């Protein structure tokens, strides 16, 4: 008697389709790949949208309730490919770049039918990995604390899993550029630990401030709603904007791209980038996309979510966070859990380490808020490591420097909106701004700096804060060290250092020789175009670019020579470029000032050497709000290495009877403190002077001090008590107030004026040392400008 045949295995296909063409293609795929008479029978149901209570959702709940445990469930959909995606041998055309496949092919039924008929390879059915009903029930129980749940709740869970599996399947076809998380709100709300944390918060702050419905609204506000069209289209739009004013090729280092590829393949990554322009996020995303990396979640201020732009950017992975939420514990909790979920799922994140744009050209102190939430996610074991990837973004020129100069004079920032966006894009086409440079230095490992998850750092809040602070400064320091010096920065630095004196092209070329040689010896990263400054022709090309279309350099056609200068009205704008490289000369400038001060303080002997080190460390403390410094041990090592340029026995020379500050400065390869630090110290001295004469008791009103400092700076400039307009900057005055606060000058105490006097005297002594170095430098500078050295080169 023959044995009875085994019953046919059931397969439930949850199909996501738009219109009759996609539905037909999925049915044909099922018939060709799943239906096997007598062995396997496939049934197709529509895949419900996340959270919807439609007939499709009810149908799925009913089918799952009656399905056997061995029924297989899988999701399927149609992915439309561009011609280039379907055939890698076919080079992309302009149409492919401007019209993503998802935008042109997924909206028109007629277009879909034509592609399916004539280019069937572009209509690709993708399917997620199958799972049995029994397996899905087990996973549901694991993620819902063992609860069996209703038939509707289980169906919603299966639908979510189907959508997620389709994203993974589509990514295998499209490549990693389209790695995008889905159903963030639903997935987070389905986690028992989220509800447990919410209940604990409600106990702490009151249930009315920790409401589940409000938390869900906040998650919806944060969730991005990724769309393939937006992900494809955004880098193309940025590319068109950039090419209006910049070279089409973004300057990157291939070895850094290769290292980044390895990093992103092994760890979740947080990209932390420098922020000098509103172009930065576009440059960053375009660089990633064009090198084959998926776009990360990019955090931005909610002020940038205006009009249709906000909707579009959300669908391209932007997360808009509120500008201020210090007094909202529920929002802080939801944001922390949101970031923790993304880290747990190994999605990459991104934001500006400075939190806002630098209007001075140098990097601002790092903001720790979002980073501290990421540290929490790591230390609680939601991921085994996170790579913090520093990203340096630099430009030859920017149209925004005029706006930044206005801010320095106290102007208010224009509100963002569609008219602002139009004017911003229009300004990119005003003239050619040169090249864009993106660098990816060595990443920083959370595990290496914080120790293992759930380790000592996790249980000690003070240790965690200190470690987070050090980690942020390490990232910022690496960004600075990787930023390439550009010809624009070098030429503006030299012209600002001439303090308004006009120079010929040959004079500028001769003076730049020593600077470029210094950079080469110190192995400072340089743009390839810096080599063009070795010729007068190359110097003139940079000068012409800076003198065109409202640039900061002025050309004067003299009777015999063309000369160049930075006029007083343009000095503030030009400092933006100078400040992009000032960190390169920071240690050298500190050494020069310490040499002069030590020589004035002490007679020959060890005390003079100790005085040098004391002054160097006091300068480090004075400038800590302005610049990034490594820890004291590495700082002292950097100072010793810089001083070794005058001889390995520099400490013995410093302590000897034959020591002369002038001789030691002349022996240095380059004197840098006059153009490196003068403007900062002069700005601090102006504020200190205002505070000395501030005789009103009570709290200091910072805006009033800044306003008075601008007026006093204008007076000092008119009286030639300061050398240029550079220090008359509200931005520098804000930092000066931080210095004053650290010295107790802002405290409402009886000794406020004596403290202000002490700060002013300290700054006056530093400026006197810079003046001394300036005189030594001017002698060398004048030697470089001797007529026989200034004849045009053949």
CSV table of N, CA and C in Angstrom, one decimal, residues 455-539:
chain,number,residue,atom,x,y,z
A,455,UNK,N,31.6,48.9,32.2
A,455,UNK,CA,32.8,49.0,33.0
A,455,UNK,C,32.8,50.1,34.0
A,456,UNK,N,34.0,50.4,34.6
A,456,UNK,CA,34.1,51.5,35.6
A,456,UNK,C,33.5,52.8,35.2
A,457,UNK,N,33.8,53.2,33.9
A,457,UNK,CA,33.4,54.5,33.4
A,457,UNK,C,31.9,54.6,33.4
A,458,UNK,N,31.2,53.5,33.2
A,458,UNK,CA,29.7,53.5,33.1
A,458,UNK,C,29.1,53.8,34.5
A,459,UNK,N,29.8,53.4,35.6
A,459,UNK,CA,29.2,53.6,36.9
A,459,UNK,C,29.7,54.8,37.6
A,460,UNK,N,30.6,55.6,37.0
A,460,UNK,CA,31.1,56.8,37.7
A,460,UNK,C,30.8,58.0,36.8
A,461,UNK,N,29.7,58.8,37.2
A,461,UNK,CA,29.3,59.9,36.3
A,461,UNK,C,30.4,60.9,36.1
A,462,UNK,N,31.3,61.2,37.1
A,462,UNK,CA,32.3,62.2,36.9
A,462,UNK,C,33.4,61.7,35.9
A,463,UNK,N,33.7,60.4,36.1
A,463,UNK,CA,34.7,59.8,35.1
A,463,UNK,C,34.1,59.8,33.7
A,464,UNK,N,32.9,59.5,33.6
A,464,UNK,CA,32.2,59.5,32.2
A,464,UNK,C,32.3,60.9,31.6
A,465,UNK,N,31.9,61.9,32.4
A,465,UNK,CA,32.0,63.3,31.9
A,465,UNK,C,33.4,63.7,31.4
A,466,UNK,N,34.4,63.3,32.3
A,466,UNK,CA,35.7,63.7,31.9
A,466,UNK,C,36.2,62.9,30.6
A,467,UNK,N,35.8,61.6,30.6
A,467,UNK,CA,36.2,60.9,29.4
A,467,UNK,C,35.6,61.4,28.1
A,468,UNK,N,34.3,61.7,28.2
A,468,UNK,CA,33.6,62.3,27.1
A,468,UNK,C,34.2,63.6,26.6
A,469,UNK,N,34.5,64.4,27.6
A,469,UNK,CA,35.2,65.7,27.3
A,469,UNK,C,36.5,65.5,26.5
A,470,UNK,N,37.3,64.6,27.0
A,470,UNK,CA,38.6,64.3,26.4
A,470,UNK,C,38.4,63.7,25.0
A,471,UNK,N,37.4,62.9,24.9
A,471,UNK,CA,37.2,62.2,23.6
A,471,UNK,C,36.8,63.2,22.6
A,472,UNK,N,35.9,64.2,22.9
A,472,UNK,CA,35.5,65.2,22.0
A,472,UNK,C,36.6,66.1,21.6
A,473,UNK,N,37.5,66.4,22.5
A,473,UNK,CA,38.7,67.3,22.2
A,473,UNK,C,39.7,66.5,21.3
A,474,UNK,N,39.8,65.2,21.5
A,474,UNK,CA,40.6,64.4,20.7
A,474,UNK,C,40.1,64.4,19.2
A,475,UNK,N,38.8,64.3,19.0
A,475,UNK,CA,38.3,64.3,17.7
A,475,UNK,C,38.5,65.7,17.1
A,476,UNK,N,38.3,66.8,17.8
A,476,UNK,CA,38.5,68.1,17.3
A,476,UNK,C,39.9,68.4,16.9
A,477,UNK,N,40.8,67.9,17.8
A,477,UNK,CA,42.3,68.1,17.5
A,477,UNK,C,42.7,67.4,16.2
A,478,UNK,N,42.1,66.2,16.0
A,478,UNK,CA,42.5,65.4,14.8
A,478,UNK,C,41.9,66.1,13.6
A,479,UNK,N,40.8,66.8,13.7
A,479,UNK,CA,40.2,67.5,12.6
A,479,UNK,C,41.2,68.7,12.2
A,480,UNK,N,41.6,69.4,13.2
A,480,UNK,CA,42.6,70.5,13.0
A,480,UNK,C,43.8,70.0,12.3
A,481,UNK,N,44.4,68.9,12.9
A,481,UNK,CA,45.7,68.4,12.3
A,481,UNK,C,45.5,67.9,10.9
A,482,UNK,N,44.3,67.5,10.5
A,482,UNK,CA,44.2,67.0,9.1
A,482,UNK,C,43.8,68.1,8.1
A,483,UNK,N,43.4,69.2,8.6
A,483,UNK,CA,42.9,70.3,7.7
A,483,UNK,C,44.1,70.8,6.8
A,484,UNK,N,44.0,70.7,5.5
A,484,UNK,CA,45.1,71.2,4.7
A,484,UNK,C,45.2,72.7,4.6
A,485,UNK,N,46.4,73.2,4.6
A,485,UNK,CA,46.7,74.6,4.4
A,485,UNK,C,46.5,74.9,3.0
A,486,UNK,N,45.8,76.0,2.7
A,486,UNK,CA,45.5,76.4,1.3
A,486,UNK,C,46.3,77.7,0.9
A,487,UNK,N,46.5,77.9,-0.4
A,487,UNK,CA,47.1,79.1,-0.9
A,487,UNK,C,46.4,80.4,-0.4
A,488,UNK,N,45.1,80.3,-0.4
A,488,UNK,CA,44.3,81.4,0.1
A,488,UNK,C,44.6,81.8,1.5
A,489,UNK,N,44.7,80.8,2.4
A,489,UNK,CA,45.0,81.0,3.8
A,489,UNK,C,46.4,81.6,4.0
A,490,UNK,N,47.4,81.1,3.2
A,490,UNK,CA,48.8,81.6,3.3
A,490,UNK,C,48.9,83.1,2.8
A,491,UNK,N,48.3,83.4,1.7
A,491,UNK,CA,48.4,84.7,1.1
A,491,UNK,C,47.7,85.7,2.0
A,492,UNK,N,46.5,85.4,2.5
A,492,UNK,CA,45.8,86.4,3.4
A,492,UNK,C,46.5,86.5,4.7
A,493,UNK,N,47.1,85.5,5.2
A,493,UNK,CA,47.9,85.6,6.5
A,493,UNK,C,49.1,86.5,6.3
A,494,UNK,N,49.8,86.4,5.2
A,494,UNK,CA,50.9,87.3,4.9
A,494,UNK,C,50.5,88.7,4.8
A,495,UNK,N,49.4,89.0,4.0
A,495,UNK,CA,49.0,90.4,3.8
A,495,UNK,C,48.4,91.0,5.1
A,496,UNK,N,47.7,90.2,5.9
A,496,UNK,CA,47.3,90.7,7.2
A,496,UNK,C,48.5,91.0,8.1
A,497,UNK,N,49.5,90.2,8.0
A,497,UNK,CA,50.7,90.4,8.8
A,497,UNK,C,51.5,91.7,8.4
A,498,UNK,N,51.3,92.1,7.2
A,498,UNK,CA,51.9,93.4,6.7
A,498,UNK,C,51.2,94.6,7.3
A,499,UNK,N,50.1,94.4,8.0
A,499,UNK,CA,49.4,95.5,8.6
A,499,UNK,C,49.0,96.7,7.7
A,500,UNK,N,48.5,96.3,6.6
A,500,UNK,CA,48.0,97.3,5.7
A,500,UNK,C,48.9,97.8,4.6
A,501,UNK,N,50.2,97.4,4.7
A,501,UNK,CA,51.2,97.8,3.7
A,501,UNK,C,51.0,97.0,2.4
A,502,UNK,N,51.0,97.7,1.3
A,502,UNK,CA,50.8,97.0,0.0
A,502,UNK,C,52.2,96.4,-0.4
A,503,UNK,N,52.1,95.2,-1.1
A,503,UNK,CA,53.3,94.5,-1.5
A,503,UNK,C,53.1,94.1,-2.9
A,504,UNK,N,54.3,94.0,-3.6
A,504,UNK,CA,54.2,93.5,-5.0
A,504,UNK,C,54.1,91.9,-5.0
A,505,UNK,N,53.8,91.4,-6.1
A,505,UNK,CA,53.7,89.9,-6.2
A,505,UNK,C,55.1,89.3,-5.9
A,506,UNK,N,56.2,89.9,-6.3
A,506,UNK,CA,57.5,89.3,-6.0
A,506,UNK,C,57.8,89.4,-4.6
A,507,UNK,N,57.5,90.5,-3.9
A,507,UNK,CA,57.7,90.6,-2.5
A,507,UNK,C,56.9,89.5,-1.7
A,508,UNK,N,55.6,89.3,-2.1
A,508,UNK,CA,54.8,88.3,-1.5
A,508,UNK,C,55.4,86.9,-1.7
A,509,UNK,N,55.8,86.7,-2.9
A,509,UNK,CA,56.5,85.4,-3.2
A,509,UNK,C,57.7,85.1,-2.4
A,510,UNK,N,58.6,86.1,-2.3
A,510,UNK,CA,59.8,86.0,-1.5
A,510,UNK,C,59.5,85.7,0.0
A,511,UNK,N,58.5,86.5,0.5
A,511,UNK,CA,58.1,86.3,1.9
A,511,UNK,C,57.5,85.0,2.2
A,512,UNK,N,56.8,84.4,1.2
A,512,UNK,CA,56.1,83.1,1.4
A,512,UNK,C,57.1,82.0,1.4
A,513,UNK,N,58.3,82.2,0.8
A,513,UNK,CA,59.2,81.1,0.8
A,513,UNK,C,59.5,80.5,2.2
A,514,UNK,N,59.7,81.4,3.1
A,514,UNK,CA,60.1,80.9,4.5
A,514,UNK,C,58.9,80.2,5.1
A,515,UNK,N,57.6,80.7,4.9
A,515,UNK,CA,56.4,80.1,5.4
A,515,UNK,C,56.2,78.7,4.9
A,516,UNK,N,56.3,78.5,3.5
A,516,UNK,CA,56.1,77.2,2.9
A,516,UNK,C,57.2,76.3,3.3
A,517,UNK,N,58.4,76.7,3.5
A,517,UNK,CA,59.5,75.9,3.9
A,517,UNK,C,59.2,75.4,5.4
A,518,UNK,N,58.7,76.3,6.2
A,518,UNK,CA,58.3,75.9,7.6
A,518,UNK,C,57.3,74.8,7.6
A,519,UNK,N,56.3,75.0,6.8
A,519,UNK,CA,55.2,74.0,6.7
A,519,UNK,C,55.7,72.6,6.2
A,520,UNK,N,56.6,72.7,5.2
A,520,UNK,CA,57.2,71.5,4.7
A,520,UNK,C,58.0,70.7,5.7
A,521,UNK,N,58.8,71.5,6.5
A,521,UNK,CA,59.6,70.8,7.5
A,521,UNK,C,58.8,70.2,8.6
A,522,UNK,N,57.7,70.9,9.0
A,522,UNK,CA,56.8,70.4,10.0
A,522,UNK,C,55.8,69.4,9.5
A,523,UNK,N,55.9,69.1,8.2
A,523,UNK,CA,55.0,68.0,7.6
A,523,UNK,C,53.5,68.4,7.9
A,524,UNK,N,53.2,69.7,7.7
A,524,UNK,CA,51.8,70.1,7.9
A,524,UNK,C,51.0,69.8,6.6
A,525,UNK,N,49.8,69.2,6.7
A,525,UNK,CA,49.0,68.9,5.5
A,525,UNK,C,48.8,70.2,4.7
A,526,UNK,N,49.0,70.0,3.4
A,526,UNK,CA,48.9,71.2,2.5
A,526,UNK,C,48.1,70.8,1.3
A,527,UNK,N,47.3,71.7,0.8
A,527,UNK,CA,46.7,71.5,-0.5
A,527,UNK,C,47.7,71.4,-1.6
A,528,UNK,N,47.5,70.6,-2.6
A,528,UNK,CA,48.5,70.4,-3.7
A,528,UNK,C,48.8,71.8,-4.3
A,529,UNK,N,47.8,72.7,-4.3
A,529,UNK,CA,48.0,73.9,-5.0
A,529,UNK,C,49.0,74.9,-4.3
A,530,UNK,N,49.3,74.5,-3.0
A,530,UNK,CA,50.3,75.3,-2.3
A,530,UNK,C,51.6,75.3,-3.0
A,531,UNK,N,51.9,74.3,-3.8
A,531,UNK,CA,53.2,74.2,-4.5
A,531,UNK,C,53.2,75.3,-5.6
A,532,UNK,N,52.1,75.8,-6.0
A,532,UNK,CA,52.1,76.8,-7.0
A,532,UNK,C,52.7,78.1,-6.5
A,533,UNK,N,52.7,78.3,-5.2
A,533,UNK,CA,53.3,79.5,-4.6
A,533,UNK,C,54.8,79.6,-4.7
A,534,UNK,N,55.4,78.5,-5.2
A,534,UNK,CA,56.8,78.6,-5.5
A,534,UNK,C,57.2,79.5,-6.6
A,535,UNK,N,56.2,79.9,-7.4
A,535,UNK,CA,56.5,80.8,-8.5
A,535,UNK,C,55.7,82.0,-8.4
A,536,UNK,N,56.2,83.2,-8.9
A,536,UNK,CA,55.4,84.4,-8.9
A,536,UNK,C,54.1,84.3,-9.6
A,537,UNK,N,54.1,83.5,-10.7
A,537,UNK,CA,52.9,83.4,-11.5
A,537,UNK,C,51.8,82.7,-10.6
A,538,UNK,N,52.2,81.7,-9.9
A,538,UNK,CA,51.3,81.0,-9.0
A,538,UNK,C,50.8,81.9,-7.9
A,539,UNK,N,51.6,82.8,-7.3
A,539,UNK,CA,51.2,83.7,-6.3
A,539,UNK,C,50.2,84.7,-6.9
